[in-house]
Protein backbone atom coordinates (compact mmCIF):
# COMPACT_ATOMS: atom_id res chain seq x y z
CA MET A 1 -10.66 2.61 -7.67
CA LYS A 2 -9.06 -0.47 -6.12
CA VAL A 3 -5.57 0.05 -4.63
CA VAL A 4 -3.04 -1.94 -2.63
CA LEU A 5 -0.76 0.11 -0.36
CA ASP A 6 2.46 -1.55 0.70
CA ALA A 7 3.40 -1.66 4.40
CA GLY A 8 6.04 1.06 4.03
CA VAL A 9 3.55 3.52 2.58
CA VAL A 10 0.97 2.80 5.29
CA PHE A 11 3.56 3.06 8.07
CA SER A 12 4.98 6.28 6.63
CA GLY A 13 1.51 7.75 6.26
CA ALA A 14 0.64 6.89 9.85
CA GLY A 15 3.88 8.13 11.38
CA TRP A 16 4.71 11.26 9.38
CA ARG A 17 2.97 13.99 7.43
CA GLY A 18 3.74 13.80 3.73
CA GLU A 19 2.58 12.18 0.51
CA ALA A 20 1.91 8.81 2.12
CA HIS A 21 -0.21 10.51 4.78
CA ARG A 22 -2.15 12.33 2.06
CA CYS A 23 -2.80 8.93 0.44
CA LEU A 24 -4.36 7.71 3.70
CA VAL A 25 -6.44 10.91 3.87
CA ALA A 26 -7.64 10.23 0.30
CA MET A 27 -8.57 6.72 1.40
CA ALA A 28 -10.52 8.17 4.34
CA HIS A 29 -12.35 10.45 1.89
CA ARG A 30 -13.23 7.35 -0.14
CA ARG A 31 -11.24 8.39 -3.18
CA PHE A 32 -10.10 4.77 -3.44
CA ILE A 33 -10.64 1.43 -1.74
CA ALA A 34 -7.59 -0.22 -0.19
CA TYR A 35 -7.16 -3.99 -0.10
CA GLY A 36 -5.00 -6.28 1.96
CA THR A 37 -4.39 -9.90 2.80
CA LYS A 38 -3.43 -11.70 5.96
CA GLU A 39 0.19 -11.68 4.75
CA THR A 40 0.34 -7.95 3.84
CA LEU A 41 -1.19 -7.05 7.20
CA LYS A 42 1.37 -9.25 8.96
CA GLU A 43 4.19 -7.39 7.22
CA LEU A 44 2.66 -4.10 8.39
CA SER A 45 2.43 -5.43 11.95
CA ASP A 46 6.06 -6.59 11.84
CA LEU A 47 7.15 -3.18 10.54
CA ILE A 48 5.32 -1.43 13.39
CA THR A 49 7.01 -3.73 15.90
CA ARG A 50 10.47 -3.06 14.42
CA ARG A 51 10.21 0.66 13.70
CA GLY A 52 7.13 2.08 15.44
CA ASP A 53 9.23 4.02 17.94
CA LYS A 54 11.03 5.85 15.10
CA ALA A 55 7.88 7.60 13.87
CA GLU A 56 7.49 11.36 14.22
CA ARG A 57 4.13 10.77 15.89
CA SER A 58 2.48 7.68 17.28
CA PRO A 59 1.11 5.66 14.35
CA THR A 60 -1.14 3.47 16.50
CA ALA A 61 -4.52 5.18 15.96
CA ILE A 62 -4.10 5.62 12.21
CA LEU A 63 -2.85 2.06 11.76
CA SER A 64 -5.80 0.72 13.73
CA TRP A 65 -8.16 2.78 11.54
CA TYR A 66 -6.42 1.47 8.40
CA GLN A 67 -6.76 -2.15 9.48
CA ASP A 68 -10.46 -1.59 10.19
CA HIS A 69 -11.14 0.05 6.81
CA ILE A 70 -9.32 -2.04 4.24
CA LYS A 71 -11.08 -4.80 2.40
CA ARG A 72 -9.50 -8.17 3.01
CA VAL A 73 -9.12 -10.55 0.08
CA GLU A 74 -7.63 -13.94 -0.60
CA PRO A 75 -4.35 -13.66 -2.50
CA ALA A 76 -4.29 -14.95 -6.06
CA PRO A 77 -1.68 -17.61 -6.87
CA LEU A 78 1.33 -16.20 -8.72
CA GLY A 79 2.96 -19.47 -9.70
CA LYS A 80 6.61 -18.52 -9.47
CA GLN A 81 8.42 -15.67 -7.73
CA ARG A 82 7.78 -12.45 -9.65
CA SER A 83 9.84 -9.79 -7.86
CA ARG A 84 13.49 -9.58 -6.85
CA ASP A 85 12.46 -9.61 -3.19
CA VAL A 86 10.26 -12.54 -2.19
CA LYS A 87 8.59 -10.31 0.46
CA ASP A 88 7.07 -8.21 -2.34
CA ASP A 89 5.16 -11.00 -4.07
CA PRO A 90 2.30 -10.89 -1.51
CA TYR A 91 1.44 -7.40 -2.77
CA LEU A 92 1.15 -8.69 -6.33
CA ALA A 93 -0.97 -11.63 -5.12
CA CYS A 94 -3.18 -9.24 -3.15
CA ALA A 95 -3.64 -6.88 -6.09
CA LEU A 96 -4.53 -9.79 -8.38
CA GLY A 97 -6.96 -11.21 -5.83
CA ALA A 98 -8.63 -7.81 -5.43
CA GLY A 99 -8.63 -6.88 -9.10
CA ALA A 100 -6.72 -3.75 -8.09
CA LYS A 101 -5.57 -1.20 -10.62
CA PHE A 102 -2.55 0.03 -8.61
CA ILE A 103 0.04 -1.01 -6.06
CA VAL A 104 1.40 2.05 -4.25
CA THR A 105 4.97 1.77 -2.98
CA ARG A 106 8.37 3.39 -2.76
CA ASP A 107 10.08 -0.02 -2.95
CA GLU A 108 12.38 -0.13 -5.98
CA ASP A 109 12.05 -3.92 -6.18
CA LEU A 110 8.34 -3.44 -6.91
CA LEU A 111 8.58 -0.22 -8.93
CA ILE A 112 11.00 -1.81 -11.39
CA LEU A 113 8.32 -4.34 -12.35
CA GLY A 114 6.31 -1.61 -14.09
CA LYS A 115 2.92 -3.12 -14.90
CA PRO A 116 2.84 -6.86 -14.13
CA PHE A 117 -0.48 -8.56 -14.82
CA GLY A 118 -1.79 -5.14 -15.95
CA ILE A 119 -1.41 -3.72 -12.43
CA GLU A 120 0.45 -0.41 -12.36
CA ILE A 121 3.03 -0.04 -9.63
CA ILE A 122 3.27 3.62 -8.68
CA THR A 123 4.58 5.92 -5.95
CA PRO A 124 2.39 7.78 -3.44
CA ARG A 125 3.01 10.97 -5.43
CA ASP A 126 1.78 9.28 -8.63
CA LEU A 127 -1.39 8.16 -6.87
CA LEU A 128 -2.06 11.69 -5.60
CA VAL A 129 -1.60 13.08 -9.11
CA ARG A 130 -4.01 10.53 -10.55
CA LEU A 131 -6.56 11.28 -7.83
CA SER A 132 -6.37 15.00 -8.61
CA ARG A 133 -7.40 14.45 -12.24
CA PRO A 134 -11.09 14.63 -13.10
CA PHE A 135 -12.75 11.30 -13.84
């Protein structure tokens, strides 16, 4: 299964134990393949710079592992702005470029979009529920 995790989910999963962390564990167990682009990885790097010291535990090792294990793709052109927040469009472009089935986020500006281009936008909890179902 092809998935795009937004920077907030990755950062949360690296810095705290919870649903986002369990998503990263599922990725490590090869339950899904995560994709990213130069732009989505830059947003993650910027988030670490701004908020890395706020994490419950040091996110450095997990974030390094994540960056080494995602598949990088070229973003697909979207044409016009699709989300309320222009910083969210790179996740749509990444998912389109990867042919991903899901974007995983807690960002309301993305979640409100529902299923653009046939890509479901879901929460970490929703992903975990889907992964627990038999194929």
